[in-house]
């Protein structure tokens, strides 16, 4: 995790985006700050942050990406309209092999599904991330059929919101 932060700061300072003397903020702190905006208890905020970091470590994913997806999916609400923080559909949870009603399994399952989509669309260059996010929302077949982000209003808004949240969260890592 530290290597990622150092690489991010070095690469950003090389292109002039961040002064070299700026210290990195820990991902845990960025996640805590983001989740706290939603009126959660301290216990919930801490649990969500730790679950995100755990899932990120288990799936080798950027915790800011998981946070951005979770924020867009459920606004960090355990009881949102689908199932859990990562809003897993029953069939998706079954295919991944997790109980979507178990909060930690839901977060890890969502991270596994997101990683699966990232791997699936990795050959799409600069579009890989947006295609993976679209697949998380609309399903991979819809992205394949559309040869890109499907022309669904919900999915297009979803991708834009996740990317916006992700970019903002990553920016918060460098203070």
Short mmCIF file of N, CA, C and O in Angstrom, two decimals, residues 121-170:
data_model
loop_
_atom_site.label_atom_id
_atom_site.label_comp_id
_atom_site.label_asym_id
_atom_site.label_seq_id
_atom_site.Cartn_x
_atom_site.Cartn_y
_atom_site.Cartn_z
N UNK A 121 -12.01 -6.95 -18.92
CA UNK A 121 -11.91 -5.83 -19.87
C UNK A 121 -10.51 -5.20 -19.91
O UNK A 121 -10.33 -4.14 -20.51
N UNK A 122 -9.53 -5.89 -19.35
CA UNK A 122 -8.16 -5.36 -19.29
C UNK A 122 -7.58 -5.08 -20.67
O UNK A 122 -6.75 -4.19 -20.83
N UNK A 123 -8.00 -5.80 -21.69
CA UNK A 123 -7.46 -5.62 -23.03
C UNK A 123 -8.02 -4.42 -23.76
O UNK A 123 -7.71 -4.21 -24.94
N UNK A 124 -8.81 -3.61 -23.08
CA UNK A 124 -9.44 -2.46 -23.73
C UNK A 124 -8.72 -1.14 -23.46
O UNK A 124 -9.32 -0.07 -23.58
N UNK A 125 -7.47 -1.23 -23.09
CA UNK A 125 -6.64 -0.04 -22.91
C UNK A 125 -7.24 0.98 -21.97
O UNK A 125 -7.66 0.66 -20.86
N UNK A 126 -7.31 2.21 -22.44
CA UNK A 126 -7.79 3.32 -21.61
C UNK A 126 -9.25 3.15 -21.20
O UNK A 126 -9.72 3.79 -20.27
N UNK A 127 -9.98 2.28 -21.87
CA UNK A 127 -11.40 2.08 -21.57
C UNK A 127 -11.63 0.96 -20.56
O UNK A 127 -12.77 0.73 -20.14
N UNK A 128 -10.60 0.24 -20.19
CA UNK A 128 -10.75 -0.93 -19.33
C UNK A 128 -11.49 -0.61 -18.03
O UNK A 128 -12.41 -1.33 -17.64
N UNK A 129 -11.09 0.44 -17.37
CA UNK A 129 -11.71 0.78 -16.09
C UNK A 129 -13.19 1.15 -16.27
O UNK A 129 -14.04 0.64 -15.53
N UNK A 130 -13.50 1.97 -17.24
CA UNK A 130 -14.90 2.37 -17.42
C UNK A 130 -15.76 1.20 -17.87
O UNK A 130 -16.90 1.07 -17.44
N UNK A 131 -15.21 0.32 -18.68
CA UNK A 131 -15.97 -0.86 -19.09
C UNK A 131 -16.22 -1.78 -17.89
O UNK A 131 -17.31 -2.34 -17.75
N UNK A 132 -15.21 -1.95 -17.04
CA UNK A 132 -15.37 -2.79 -15.86
C UNK A 132 -16.43 -2.22 -14.92
O UNK A 132 -17.26 -2.95 -14.38
N UNK A 133 -16.42 -0.91 -14.75
CA UNK A 133 -17.41 -0.26 -13.89
C UNK A 133 -18.80 -0.41 -14.50
O UNK A 133 -19.78 -0.71 -13.80
N UNK A 134 -18.90 -0.24 -15.81
CA UNK A 134 -20.19 -0.42 -16.49
C UNK A 134 -20.67 -1.85 -16.31
O UNK A 134 -21.86 -2.10 -16.08
N UNK A 135 -19.76 -2.82 -16.41
CA UNK A 135 -20.13 -4.23 -16.24
C UNK A 135 -20.58 -4.51 -14.82
O UNK A 135 -21.47 -5.34 -14.60
N UNK A 136 -19.99 -3.84 -13.84
CA UNK A 136 -20.42 -4.02 -12.45
C UNK A 136 -21.89 -3.61 -12.33
O UNK A 136 -22.66 -4.24 -11.61
N UNK A 137 -22.29 -2.60 -13.06
CA UNK A 137 -23.66 -2.08 -12.98
C UNK A 137 -24.63 -2.83 -13.89
O UNK A 137 -25.71 -3.23 -13.46
N UNK A 138 -24.26 -2.99 -15.15
CA UNK A 138 -25.20 -3.53 -16.15
C UNK A 138 -24.96 -4.99 -16.49
O UNK A 138 -25.77 -5.59 -17.19
N UNK A 139 -23.86 -5.53 -16.03
CA UNK A 139 -23.48 -6.90 -16.37
C UNK A 139 -22.51 -6.91 -17.53
O UNK A 139 -22.58 -6.06 -18.43
N UNK A 140 -21.59 -7.86 -17.51
CA UNK A 140 -20.57 -7.90 -18.56
C UNK A 140 -21.12 -8.13 -19.96
O UNK A 140 -20.61 -7.58 -20.94
N UNK A 141 -22.19 -8.90 -20.08
CA UNK A 141 -22.73 -9.18 -21.41
C UNK A 141 -23.27 -7.90 -22.06
O UNK A 141 -23.14 -7.71 -23.27
N UNK A 142 -23.85 -7.02 -21.26
CA UNK A 142 -24.35 -5.76 -21.81
C UNK A 142 -23.21 -4.91 -22.37
O UNK A 142 -23.34 -4.28 -23.42
N UNK A 143 -22.06 -4.93 -21.69
CA UNK A 143 -20.88 -4.17 -22.16
C UNK A 143 -20.33 -4.82 -23.41
O UNK A 143 -19.99 -4.13 -24.38
N UNK A 144 -20.28 -6.14 -23.44
CA UNK A 144 -19.80 -6.87 -24.63
C UNK A 144 -20.73 -6.60 -25.81
O UNK A 144 -20.27 -6.28 -26.91
N UNK A 145 -22.03 -6.71 -25.58
CA UNK A 145 -23.00 -6.48 -26.66
C UNK A 145 -22.93 -5.06 -27.22
O UNK A 145 -23.09 -4.85 -28.42
N UNK A 146 -22.68 -4.08 -26.34
CA UNK A 146 -22.62 -2.68 -26.77
C UNK A 146 -21.24 -2.31 -27.29
O UNK A 146 -21.06 -1.22 -27.81
N UNK A 147 -20.29 -3.24 -27.13
CA UNK A 147 -18.89 -2.94 -27.48
C UNK A 147 -18.43 -1.67 -26.77
O UNK A 147 -17.78 -0.81 -27.33
N UNK A 148 -18.82 -1.57 -25.49
CA UNK A 148 -18.50 -0.41 -24.68
C UNK A 148 -19.56 -0.21 -23.63
O UNK A 148 -20.31 -1.12 -23.30
N UNK A 149 -19.66 1.00 -23.13
CA UNK A 149 -20.66 1.31 -22.12
C UNK A 149 -22.04 1.27 -22.77
O UNK A 149 -22.28 1.97 -23.75
N UNK A 150 -22.94 0.44 -22.25
CA UNK A 150 -24.28 0.36 -22.85
C UNK A 150 -25.00 1.71 -22.79
O UNK A 150 -24.76 2.50 -21.88
N UNK A 151 -25.86 1.92 -23.73
CA UNK A 151 -26.60 3.17 -23.79
C UNK A 151 -27.81 3.13 -22.86
O UNK A 151 -28.95 3.33 -23.27
N UNK A 152 -27.53 2.84 -21.59
CA UNK A 152 -28.55 2.85 -20.56
C UNK A 152 -28.28 4.10 -19.72
O UNK A 152 -27.16 4.30 -19.24
N UNK A 153 -29.28 4.91 -19.54
CA UNK A 153 -29.13 6.15 -18.77
C UNK A 153 -28.52 5.86 -17.39
O UNK A 153 -27.59 6.53 -16.96
N UNK A 154 -29.07 4.86 -16.70
CA UNK A 154 -28.59 4.51 -15.36
C UNK A 154 -27.10 4.14 -15.38
O UNK A 154 -26.33 4.59 -14.53
N UNK A 155 -26.71 3.32 -16.34
CA UNK A 155 -25.32 2.86 -16.39
C UNK A 155 -24.37 4.00 -16.74
O UNK A 155 -23.30 4.14 -16.13
N UNK A 156 -24.73 4.84 -17.66
CA UNK A 156 -23.88 5.98 -18.02
C UNK A 156 -23.70 6.92 -16.82
O UNK A 156 -22.60 7.37 -16.53
N UNK A 157 -24.78 7.19 -16.11
CA UNK A 157 -24.68 8.03 -14.90
C UNK A 157 -23.86 7.35 -13.82
O UNK A 157 -23.07 8.00 -13.13
N UNK A 158 -24.05 6.04 -13.68
CA UNK A 158 -23.32 5.26 -12.69
C UNK A 158 -21.82 5.33 -12.95
O UNK A 158 -21.03 5.62 -12.05
N UNK A 159 -21.41 5.08 -14.19
CA UNK A 159 -19.98 5.11 -14.54
C UNK A 159 -19.41 6.49 -14.26
O UNK A 159 -18.33 6.62 -13.66
N UNK A 160 -20.11 7.53 -14.67
CA UNK A 160 -19.62 8.91 -14.45
C UNK A 160 -19.47 9.19 -12.96
O UNK A 160 -18.48 9.80 -12.53
N UNK A 161 -20.43 8.74 -12.15
CA UNK A 161 -20.38 9.00 -10.71
C UNK A 161 -19.24 8.22 -10.05
O UNK A 161 -18.51 8.78 -9.23
N UNK A 162 -19.06 6.94 -10.42
CA UNK A 162 -17.97 6.15 -9.83
C UNK A 162 -16.63 6.77 -10.19
O UNK A 162 -15.76 6.95 -9.33
N UNK A 163 -16.45 7.13 -11.45
CA UNK A 163 -15.17 7.71 -11.89
C UNK A 163 -14.92 9.04 -11.18
O UNK A 163 -13.80 9.31 -10.73
N UNK A 164 -15.94 9.85 -11.04
CA UNK A 164 -15.80 11.13 -10.34
C UNK A 164 -15.41 10.91 -8.88
O UNK A 164 -14.48 11.55 -8.36
N UNK A 165 -16.12 10.00 -8.21
CA UNK A 165 -15.79 9.69 -6.81
C UNK A 165 -14.38 9.12 -6.69
O UNK A 165 -13.63 9.50 -5.79
N UNK A 166 -14.03 8.23 -7.59
CA UNK A 166 -12.70 7.61 -7.56
C UNK A 166 -11.60 8.65 -7.74
O UNK A 166 -10.63 8.68 -6.96
N UNK A 167 -11.75 9.53 -8.69
CA UNK A 167 -10.73 10.56 -8.92
C UNK A 167 -10.61 11.49 -7.71
O UNK A 167 -9.51 11.85 -7.30
N UNK A 168 -11.74 11.85 -7.12
CA UNK A 168 -11.72 12.72 -5.94
C UNK A 168 -11.04 12.02 -4.76
O UNK A 168 -10.21 12.61 -4.06
N UNK A 169 -11.35 10.75 -4.55
CA UNK A 169 -10.74 10.00 -3.45
C UNK A 169 -9.24 9.84 -3.65
O UNK A 169 -8.47 10.00 -2.70
N UNK A 170 -8.83 9.56 -4.86
CA UNK A 170 -7.40 9.43 -5.13
C UNK A 170 -6.68 10.75 -4.91
O UNK A 170 -5.56 10.78 -4.40
#
